[in-house]
Short mmCIF file of C-alpha atoms in Angstrom, two decimals:
data_model
loop_
_atom_site.label_atom_id
_atom_site.label_comp_id
_atom_site.label_asym_id
_atom_site.label_seq_id
_atom_site.Cartn_x
_atom_site.Cartn_y
_atom_site.Cartn_z
CA MET A 1 124.30 100.07 75.17
CA ALA A 2 120.56 99.81 76.13
CA ILE A 3 120.16 96.54 77.35
CA SER A 4 117.64 94.44 76.00
CA TYR A 5 115.36 91.60 76.98
CA ASP A 6 116.65 89.18 75.37
CA GLU A 7 120.13 89.33 76.37
CA VAL A 8 118.68 88.64 79.84
CA GLU A 9 117.28 84.99 81.65
CA VAL A 10 115.80 85.31 85.12
CA GLY A 11 119.32 83.98 87.07
CA THR A 12 121.46 87.35 85.48
CA GLU A 13 123.43 89.04 87.78
CA LEU A 14 123.19 92.73 87.26
CA PRO A 15 126.84 94.19 87.92
CA ALA A 16 127.45 94.07 92.05
CA GLN A 17 128.92 97.69 93.72
CA SER A 18 129.90 98.70 97.38
CA PHE A 19 129.22 101.89 98.14
CA PRO A 20 130.41 103.81 100.95
CA VAL A 21 128.60 106.12 103.20
CA THR A 22 130.89 108.78 105.88
CA ARG A 23 129.35 110.83 108.62
CA ASP A 24 130.01 113.88 105.54
CA THR A 25 127.49 111.70 102.57
CA LEU A 26 124.81 112.24 105.31
CA VAL A 27 125.08 115.87 106.09
CA ARG A 28 125.39 117.15 102.07
CA TYR A 29 122.18 113.58 101.79
CA ALA A 30 120.33 116.14 104.83
CA GLY A 31 120.48 118.25 102.75
CA ALA A 32 120.05 117.37 99.23
CA SER A 33 116.72 115.39 100.51
CA GLY A 34 116.04 117.56 103.87
CA ASP A 35 115.39 115.43 106.29
CA PHE A 36 116.99 116.94 108.93
CA ASN A 37 116.14 113.77 112.03
CA PRO A 38 119.22 115.21 113.99
CA ILE A 39 119.73 109.80 114.49
CA HIS A 40 121.65 110.72 111.41
CA TRP A 41 124.18 113.39 112.27
CA ASN A 42 124.21 113.79 115.81
CA GLU A 43 125.75 111.23 117.27
CA LYS A 44 124.62 112.12 121.45
CA PHE A 45 121.00 112.35 119.69
CA ALA A 46 121.10 108.84 118.32
CA LEU A 47 122.60 107.12 121.71
CA GLU A 48 119.84 108.18 123.58
CA VAL A 49 117.43 106.95 121.60
CA GLY A 50 118.85 104.11 121.75
CA LEU A 51 121.12 104.11 117.77
CA PRO A 52 124.11 102.12 117.95
CA ASP A 53 125.52 105.15 117.01
CA VAL A 54 124.35 107.75 114.09
CA ILE A 55 122.20 105.80 110.92
CA ALA A 56 122.49 106.25 107.03
CA HIS A 57 118.71 107.53 105.99
CA GLY A 58 116.66 103.92 104.44
CA MET A 59 116.00 106.76 101.31
CA PHE A 60 120.16 106.75 101.36
CA THR A 61 120.67 103.23 101.68
CA MET A 62 117.59 102.47 98.67
CA ALA A 63 118.88 105.95 96.66
CA GLU A 64 122.30 103.74 96.42
CA ALA A 65 120.62 100.43 95.83
CA ILE A 66 119.05 101.18 92.69
CA ARG A 67 122.39 102.60 91.70
CA VAL A 68 123.00 99.15 90.53
CA VAL A 69 120.34 99.52 88.49
CA THR A 70 119.93 102.40 86.96
CA ASP A 71 124.29 102.11 86.08
CA TRP A 72 122.78 98.95 85.00
CA VAL A 73 120.55 99.30 82.65
CA GLY A 74 121.65 102.96 81.80
CA ASP A 75 118.13 105.16 81.74
CA PRO A 76 117.26 105.45 84.48
CA ALA A 77 113.76 106.39 82.95
CA ALA A 78 113.79 102.45 82.45
CA VAL A 79 112.46 101.98 86.58
CA VAL A 80 109.06 101.96 86.56
CA GLU A 81 108.83 100.83 89.81
CA TYR A 82 111.15 100.19 93.63
CA GLY A 83 109.93 99.38 96.57
CA VAL A 84 111.96 98.78 99.56
CA ARG A 85 111.85 97.54 103.68
CA PHE A 86 114.31 99.05 106.18
CA THR A 87 114.81 96.07 108.12
CA ARG A 88 117.57 97.17 109.41
CA PRO A 89 119.85 100.10 110.58
CA VAL A 90 123.20 101.16 108.73
CA PRO A 91 125.68 102.90 111.86
CA VAL A 92 128.04 105.62 110.51
CA PRO A 93 130.89 105.42 112.89
CA ASN A 94 133.24 108.67 112.72
CA ASP A 95 136.37 106.97 112.42
CA GLY A 96 137.33 108.97 109.46
CA VAL A 97 136.30 105.43 106.99
CA GLY A 98 132.19 105.06 108.28
CA ALA A 99 130.46 102.20 106.34
CA VAL A 100 129.56 100.56 102.95
CA ILE A 101 126.85 99.55 101.88
CA GLU A 102 127.18 96.52 99.37
CA VAL A 103 124.75 95.59 96.78
CA SER A 104 124.04 92.96 94.54
CA GLY A 105 120.95 92.51 92.04
CA LYS A 106 119.85 89.24 89.87
CA VAL A 107 117.13 89.13 87.87
CA ALA A 108 114.22 87.22 89.59
CA LYS A 109 111.57 87.42 86.96
CA LEU A 110 110.98 88.38 83.16
CA LEU A 111 107.82 89.47 82.70
CA ASP A 112 105.52 90.91 79.30
CA ASP A 113 105.79 94.45 77.79
CA ARG A 114 109.83 93.76 77.69
CA LYS A 115 109.98 94.39 81.10
CA VAL A 116 111.93 92.52 83.95
CA GLN A 117 112.05 91.71 87.50
CA VAL A 118 115.74 93.04 89.80
CA ASP A 119 116.03 91.56 93.48
CA LEU A 120 118.18 94.09 95.30
CA LEU A 121 120.41 92.78 98.04
CA ALA A 122 121.78 95.39 100.45
CA THR A 123 123.91 95.20 102.95
CA THR A 124 126.37 96.10 105.47
CA GLY A 125 129.09 94.15 107.22
CA GLY A 126 127.37 91.27 106.16
CA GLN A 127 124.16 91.92 107.32
CA LYS A 128 121.01 92.14 105.25
CA VAL A 129 119.40 96.42 105.69
CA LEU A 130 116.92 96.25 102.94
CA GLY A 131 113.98 93.13 103.15
CA MET A 132 111.76 92.86 99.74
CA SER A 133 114.00 94.77 97.71
CA LYS A 134 112.86 95.11 93.71
CA ALA A 135 112.24 96.24 91.17
CA VAL A 136 110.79 95.92 87.83
CA VAL A 137 112.79 97.19 84.65
CA ARG A 138 111.70 97.95 81.05
CA LEU A 139 114.60 96.84 78.88
CA ALA A 140 115.12 97.73 75.15
CA MET B 1 97.12 104.75 123.03
CA ALA B 2 96.22 102.89 119.05
CA LEU B 3 95.35 105.30 116.04
CA ASP B 4 91.38 105.12 114.62
CA PRO B 5 90.70 103.16 111.81
CA SER B 6 88.24 105.36 110.60
CA PHE B 7 90.96 107.55 109.14
CA ILE B 8 91.88 105.29 106.99
CA GLY B 9 90.91 106.31 103.41
CA ARG B 10 91.26 110.07 104.21
CA THR B 11 92.68 112.88 101.41
CA TYR B 12 94.35 115.35 102.29
CA PRO B 13 93.41 118.36 99.89
CA PRO B 14 96.22 118.57 96.80
CA THR B 15 100.12 119.78 98.29
CA GLU B 16 101.16 123.49 96.38
CA PRO B 17 102.46 123.10 93.82
CA TYR B 18 106.38 122.23 94.42
CA GLU B 19 108.77 123.16 90.78
CA VAL B 20 111.52 120.84 90.69
CA GLY B 21 115.27 123.14 89.63
CA ARG B 22 118.29 120.90 87.64
CA GLU B 23 120.33 122.22 90.86
CA LYS B 24 118.59 120.38 92.98
CA ILE B 25 118.68 117.22 90.65
CA ARG B 26 122.14 118.54 90.29
CA GLU B 27 122.83 118.46 94.20
CA PHE B 28 120.88 114.99 95.56
CA ALA B 29 122.27 113.49 92.22
CA VAL B 30 126.01 114.50 94.25
CA ALA B 31 124.83 113.55 97.05
CA VAL B 32 123.93 110.27 96.67
CA GLY B 33 127.22 109.99 94.80
CA ASP B 34 125.09 108.97 91.81
CA GLN B 35 127.56 110.70 88.17
CA ASN B 36 124.77 109.10 85.48
CA PRO B 37 124.92 112.35 83.25
CA ALA B 38 121.15 112.23 82.38
CA TYR B 39 120.50 114.45 85.57
CA ASN B 40 122.99 116.73 85.20
CA ASP B 41 123.71 117.16 81.32
CA PRO B 42 120.42 118.30 79.63
CA GLU B 43 122.01 117.06 76.31
CA ALA B 44 122.56 113.86 77.78
CA ALA B 45 118.71 113.05 78.79
CA LYS B 46 117.76 114.98 75.30
CA ALA B 47 120.17 112.15 73.52
CA LEU B 48 117.98 109.36 75.61
CA GLY B 49 114.67 111.26 75.15
CA HIS B 50 114.09 112.81 77.73
CA PRO B 51 113.22 117.09 77.17
CA ASP B 52 114.84 118.15 80.27
CA VAL B 53 117.23 116.52 82.59
CA ILE B 54 115.74 113.83 85.03
CA ALA B 55 115.79 113.19 88.94
CA PRO B 56 117.65 109.23 89.92
CA PRO B 57 114.12 107.41 91.08
CA THR B 58 114.50 108.49 94.79
CA PHE B 59 114.08 111.35 94.68
CA PRO B 60 109.74 111.84 94.79
CA PHE B 61 110.59 111.53 98.31
CA VAL B 62 112.27 115.20 99.13
CA ILE B 63 107.83 116.34 97.92
CA THR B 64 106.82 113.29 99.02
CA TYR B 65 107.38 113.35 102.30
CA ARG B 66 106.85 116.46 102.96
CA ALA B 67 103.20 116.94 101.81
CA ALA B 68 103.06 113.21 104.56
CA ALA B 69 103.83 116.22 106.89
CA GLN B 70 99.89 117.16 106.38
CA VAL B 71 99.64 113.28 107.73
CA VAL B 72 101.89 113.25 110.57
CA GLU B 73 101.34 116.08 111.98
CA ASP B 74 97.55 116.34 112.15
CA PRO B 75 96.54 116.70 115.57
CA GLU B 76 92.92 115.14 114.65
CA LEU B 77 94.84 112.03 114.07
CA GLY B 78 97.79 111.64 116.90
CA LEU B 79 100.83 110.21 115.15
CA ASP B 80 104.10 110.48 118.00
CA PHE B 81 106.46 111.45 115.32
CA SER B 82 108.58 111.31 118.29
CA ARG B 83 108.38 106.80 117.22
CA VAL B 84 107.71 107.41 114.24
CA VAL B 85 110.10 104.93 111.72
CA HIS B 86 109.81 104.40 108.00
CA GLY B 87 108.98 100.23 107.61
CA ASP B 88 108.70 100.41 103.75
CA GLN B 89 108.62 102.74 100.94
CA LYS B 90 107.34 102.11 97.21
CA PHE B 91 107.26 103.69 94.04
CA ALA B 92 105.73 103.10 90.93
CA TYR B 93 106.25 105.76 87.60
CA THR B 94 104.40 106.79 84.73
CA ARG B 95 107.74 108.89 83.69
CA PRO B 96 110.06 110.16 86.16
CA VAL B 97 110.29 113.56 87.54
CA ARG B 98 112.28 115.90 85.53
CA ALA B 99 113.73 119.97 86.01
CA GLY B 100 110.81 122.18 85.03
CA ASP B 101 107.83 119.96 86.81
CA ARG B 102 106.03 121.61 89.13
CA LEU B 103 104.39 118.73 90.78
CA SER B 104 101.29 118.71 93.27
CA VAL B 105 100.62 115.23 95.94
CA THR B 106 97.07 114.32 96.87
CA VAL B 107 97.95 112.47 99.82
CA THR B 108 95.29 109.28 101.33
CA ILE B 109 95.90 107.75 104.54
CA ASP B 110 95.71 104.03 102.45
CA ASN B 111 95.52 101.77 106.22
CA ILE B 112 95.51 101.74 109.48
CA LYS B 113 96.52 98.62 111.97
CA SER B 114 98.12 97.39 114.57
CA LEU B 115 101.45 95.13 115.23
CA ALA B 116 102.18 94.33 118.09
CA GLY B 117 101.24 97.22 120.14
CA ASN B 118 102.96 99.40 117.46
CA ASP B 119 100.65 101.38 114.75
CA VAL B 120 101.05 101.08 111.47
CA LEU B 121 100.54 104.18 109.39
CA THR B 122 100.13 103.01 105.33
CA VAL B 123 100.45 106.59 103.43
CA ARG B 124 99.84 107.40 99.32
CA GLY B 125 101.05 110.21 97.55
CA GLU B 126 99.91 110.81 94.00
CA VAL B 127 102.43 113.10 92.12
CA THR B 128 100.82 115.59 90.01
CA ASP B 129 102.24 117.09 87.59
CA ALA B 130 101.01 121.35 86.49
CA THR B 131 98.79 119.35 83.24
CA GLY B 132 97.00 117.37 85.62
CA GLU B 133 99.13 114.18 84.54
CA HIS B 134 100.28 111.59 86.86
CA VAL B 135 104.38 111.44 87.19
CA VAL B 136 104.73 109.16 90.33
CA THR B 137 102.85 107.06 93.16
CA SER B 138 104.92 107.10 96.32
CA VAL B 139 103.19 104.63 98.86
CA MET B 140 104.94 105.16 102.43
CA THR B 141 104.52 103.00 105.45
CA LEU B 142 105.84 104.45 109.18
CA VAL B 143 105.96 102.85 112.30
CA ALA B 144 105.32 104.61 115.20
CA ARG B 145 107.24 101.83 117.62
CA ALA B 146 104.56 101.54 120.98
CA ALA B 147 105.00 103.47 123.98
CA ASP B 148 107.47 102.51 126.66
CA GLU B 149 106.00 102.63 130.23
CA ALA B 150 108.39 105.01 130.92
CA GLY B 151 107.74 107.50 128.25
CA GLU B 152 103.51 106.90 129.60
#
């Protein structure tokens, strides 16, 4: 059920999740989002512009990271602010396995009006891919 | 060449309304692997107090990114889009985007600065519904990497 403001404190951890991403995922996301930049699906193009491989859309990574919050609170409308910095790309090799984005989050601040700030940590292969990744969430 | 800072504060005309469809939201939710019923089941969304299915928190970028094309493709500004990367992204929501919304975006250039030869452009999109009520503000930073010598 809905998470109550009274049940959380600074340091409360949200259930961490792992999100797999393959080339197939990126093609679907390109279609759904309308971002058809070839660095997200064309390996030859990605290498030519100096990337290590095809990379995931930053907005895809941002979409996965907030799921740790929306799955926790239930109603996605509880998210009143959400921001990230794209610090490092997520390379997605064409090996049938792809990459995994690991996301954890914890309550960093208690705010007024039954809101909390959740700080998110997103990594792939042990390296941080989002910086300053924060959401303000209104709890029950 | 650095971008002209006199463009700071420039606001572009509101975009034509984008009509948000249930199937588009469903497609987006599937693409990000998110099975939250608020995105695909109107009854589940209503149980949470929403009039129809709502969109995931990053969905508004679909609309604001399209609107930002006015800036990116403004010939007077002269941004080299082949060198642009998305630096950061923020959303501040008054309410979630929902099916049936007709959304317009008013885009403003909030800042232009030069950092280590890179042009850093802050673009804000104010998203409003058909009644003019605010839905979400999107603020994105676009970084145009400095041209290397071979590219000049």
